DNA sequence: TATGAATGAGTCTTCATTCAT
DNA sequence: CATGAATGAAGACTCATTCAT
């Protein structure tokens, strides 16, 4: 997997004095500037048409220097969208990995508010990146991110159901894999729509809350609790 | 606007005899073969990465000859997806252009069945093209088709309301442009989902019917009739 | 395997008139000019340092056009040295493939003269190409031609001995594979030396004759006939 | 000429205390480590394709630091093969520079044994470097080492004959420069073959002895002593 | 019409070397 | 001495489009 963290390869032990600190800041600065410009270019032209030359030119560095920070164009793209892919993966694990069935009981008003706010701020704070990831990745190795992700998700959620069936044999898990899959897909299509269109904060929050209520209720109904 | 009809630039005067007729058939055949192959390539690789050379090779003609039928790659793309862009535009005009308010009263069982069937066969018969238009157009001048289309639609529908308000001053048209817009968007997102996922005929028809019912009811409610 | 013949893909049926003939001549001309210049550049700079740009410039054509004649740099190199690799492979088959043991009895004066002349004119007429193949191929897929060739030759000659042992059980074939191998190697090292240094015609012919006599005598001695 | 000795640019004045001594040892260590790694890389990839970055990485130092020890890639290459170029040049001088005609009389059994052993251990102990020098130097300024060397040798040996003719007017020196040249060439081609192929110790020694006998006898015959 | 050679700017990527720190 | 970021030219190869035939 590509390695995108700022401060890559930085040995903390080495930061002993002002000189190293300054250098580190400068280097990180360049790396961030590259990512910023790349984000802009990818957004504007898509992965394929965005050119390393142009990115370098806009950052005001030599072309080759980009390759001191990223192995290739594809890794640069990965790093640009890393923030959102990271969160998406964490969300997947958090909501279905760590928690047991009880997550479905938590649909008290307050709890839904929290989840809704979380999702809202994720979408609102990452519109650009989500747009890039969903619609400008053609040609990169992330061009099938949605598909891959939903497939993975299906597997994880399926495993989660099997695990919970062991602990609560009374629940019903007799539904098709496709049902699980279609729900992951819906989640994404919701994301996509919310990303693509400029919906106001209130409306977006309302949509998200309704979605959460719907999903929780739906699943509780299905498993029979 | 690009000109995509088969027989483009055909001089009718030339069809004087059997020989010319035969040639014409052959020519049309070539044009269609180009479009067929191009569709396949665009679907497979997307607009940018599909190459004119490869298309020509697969059609078994010279590269240059493609340019006797299409001005450039972009026009070829237009022609490939023309069937669906055509229908989409017709649908827009038909449902909101020609008809008056009475269209909303037509929600009898039979009528809904017709619309539903129509939409179903449109989607089912054009999955490949819709996929290309929605997801493989990056780099072409149609890369923002959805956005452009929904914007146009919003304008047309808005005008339609104004027009009907004149004739039926009793109706309420006091709602935001965004409401109109979001409905066009929904239409598209429905299309997208139905295109992307292999939903069976029955399920798809059901979804479509529900959608039609919902839309008709919703609008009647809103305008207060 | 790369395809290097001039007139590649030419359908003889197509040559019906002056026009096609002329075109064919022009195309072949370009292909030959590319090969000529490439030969010069490879000889001068070796495979790696010879650049497609420079070759194109010297031929007075665009870079991309070279790729209408050759898939890539490596194929161009293959085509440049094709004349000698072809002959080397034919020589291998001719001397050990088709013929039986009797080839060793043919060492009459006249016969040796023929072989000697043949080899001499091969070396003399292909010094440049042999030099390129032996000393300038680094980086190309032919960089180990000598090794590969001698290995293949060892196998073929070994099989040749086994075959002849069946027909003439009285001959001795009880010698190591390495003996066979080292003889192929010697043949090459002779070639190399004759290629590298400007030896006069008479001297070269003498060396070659002595080599042939020596080889024939040596092998007859070894197999005991 | 490049300067390859370890401790290049070392200021002896600086070695004043234990600390400097230790540092010096470390520095020499680095220089040798660079050379070791470079040898490996040159052997593996040849001069052109071996990259300074990779070498530095394998030595575990910064790229720039290599340039504290060697002016450039070419000098590094020189230093890598220095051991063998040194010996080759010494051999040339020793056998034909310092000694007079009497060297040819020394072909007693014991003496030949010594020369043979010397040459054997030279080849056997420097196979890797000789391989690099002969077959991996393309692109470096040593790419024509063999040619240059044999040309130089020809001149020196020619001078040696003239010198000896003065002292021993009775000897015959009436032979072409090419004869001298071809003998140096032979020496090299012998080296090459012995380097390239894994010949066992006994066989190699035998070949070398035969070569020495042959050369000594041959030259004595030619000059008529 | 039909061909496909020709163009030439464009792509990403590599690399020896320098230089501020 | 040591670092490694920075440079910028160079590498092979691609591709939409044109044009002479």
PDB file of C-alpha atoms in Angstrom, chain C residues 44-49 135-139 147 178 181-182 185-186 189 192-193 196-200 203, chain D residues 45-49 135-139 143-144 147 178 181-182 185-186 189 192-193 196-199 203:
ATOM      1  CA  UNK C  44      28.466   4.570 -32.471  1.00  0.00           C
ATOM      2  CA  UNK C  45      26.729   4.739 -29.101  1.00  0.00           C
ATOM      3  CA  UNK C  46      25.461   1.268 -28.267  1.00  0.00           C
ATOM      4  CA  UNK C  47      21.868   0.244 -27.749  1.00  0.00           C
ATOM      5  CA  UNK C  48      21.119   2.192 -24.593  1.00  0.00           C
ATOM      6  CA  UNK C  49      22.648   5.516 -25.505  1.00  0.00           C
ATOM      7  CA  UNK C 135      29.545  -5.566 -28.482  1.00  0.00           C
ATOM      8  CA  UNK C 136      26.741  -2.991 -28.575  1.00  0.00           C
ATOM      9  CA  UNK C 137      23.678  -4.976 -27.579  1.00  0.00           C
ATOM     10  CA  UNK C 138      23.836  -4.219 -23.868  1.00  0.00           C
ATOM     11  CA  UNK C 139      20.403  -3.228 -22.624  1.00  0.00           C
ATOM     12  CA  UNK C 147      25.382 -17.172 -24.585  1.00  0.00           C
ATOM     13  CA  UNK C 178      31.314 -29.092 -22.221  1.00  0.00           C
ATOM     14  CA  UNK C 181      30.041 -26.201 -25.755  1.00  0.00           C
ATOM     15  CA  UNK C 182      33.605 -24.998 -25.800  1.00  0.00           C
ATOM     16  CA  UNK C 185      32.343 -20.804 -27.945  1.00  0.00           C
ATOM     17  CA  UNK C 186      35.544 -20.988 -29.952  1.00  0.00           C
ATOM     18  CA  UNK C 189      35.502 -16.077 -30.300  1.00  0.00           C
ATOM     19  CA  UNK C 192      34.680 -11.871 -32.633  1.00  0.00           C
ATOM     20  CA  UNK C 193      38.370 -11.554 -33.293  1.00  0.00           C
ATOM     21  CA  UNK C 196      37.150  -6.667 -34.313  1.00  0.00           C
ATOM     22  CA  UNK C 197      40.410  -6.501 -36.144  1.00  0.00           C
ATOM     23  CA  UNK C 198      41.201  -5.498 -39.637  1.00  0.00           C
ATOM     24  CA  UNK C 199      42.787  -8.627 -40.960  1.00  0.00           C
ATOM     25  CA  UNK C 200      43.504  -8.750 -44.649  1.00  0.00           C
ATOM     26  CA  UNK C 203      45.210 -13.862 -43.851  1.00  0.00           C
TER      27      UNK C 203
ATOM     28  CA  UNK D  45      23.477  -3.866 -14.601  1.00  0.00           C
ATOM     29  CA  UNK D  46      26.425  -2.482 -16.518  1.00  0.00           C
ATOM     30  CA  UNK D  47      27.801   1.048 -16.286  1.00  0.00           C
ATOM     31  CA  UNK D  48      24.889   2.936 -17.796  1.00  0.00           C
ATOM     32  CA  UNK D  49      22.021   1.256 -16.007  1.00  0.00           C
ATOM     33  CA  UNK D 135      31.834  -6.467 -20.809  1.00  0.00           C
ATOM     34  CA  UNK D 136      30.112  -3.871 -18.628  1.00  0.00           C
ATOM     35  CA  UNK D 137      32.026  -0.685 -19.382  1.00  0.00           C
ATOM     36  CA  UNK D 138      29.771   0.528 -22.181  1.00  0.00           C
ATOM     37  CA  UNK D 139      28.992   4.180 -21.661  1.00  0.00           C
ATOM     38  CA  UNK D 143      34.419   1.378 -22.921  1.00  0.00           C
ATOM     39  CA  UNK D 144      37.316   1.036 -25.336  1.00  0.00           C
ATOM     40  CA  UNK D 147      41.363  -1.380 -27.914  1.00  0.00           C
ATOM     41  CA  UNK D 178      50.067  -6.042 -36.974  1.00  0.00           C
ATOM     42  CA  UNK D 181      49.137  -6.173 -32.311  1.00  0.00           C
ATOM     43  CA  UNK D 182      47.510  -9.511 -32.944  1.00  0.00           C
ATOM     44  CA  UNK D 185      44.811  -9.139 -28.893  1.00  0.00           C
ATOM     45  CA  UNK D 186      45.242 -12.840 -28.397  1.00  0.00           C
ATOM     46  CA  UNK D 189      40.920 -12.867 -25.987  1.00  0.00           C
ATOM     47  CA  UNK D 192      38.172 -12.946 -21.929  1.00  0.00           C
ATOM     48  CA  UNK D 193      37.499 -16.600 -22.517  1.00  0.00           C
ATOM     49  CA  UNK D 196      33.727 -15.793 -19.125  1.00  0.00           C
ATOM     50  CA  UNK D 197      33.727 -19.528 -18.701  1.00  0.00           C
ATOM     51  CA  UNK D 198      34.066 -21.504 -15.553  1.00  0.00           C
ATOM     52  CA  UNK D 199      37.090 -23.553 -16.342  1.00  0.00           C
ATOM     53  CA  UNK D 203      42.564 -26.944 -17.029  1.00  0.00           C
TER      54      UNK D 203
END
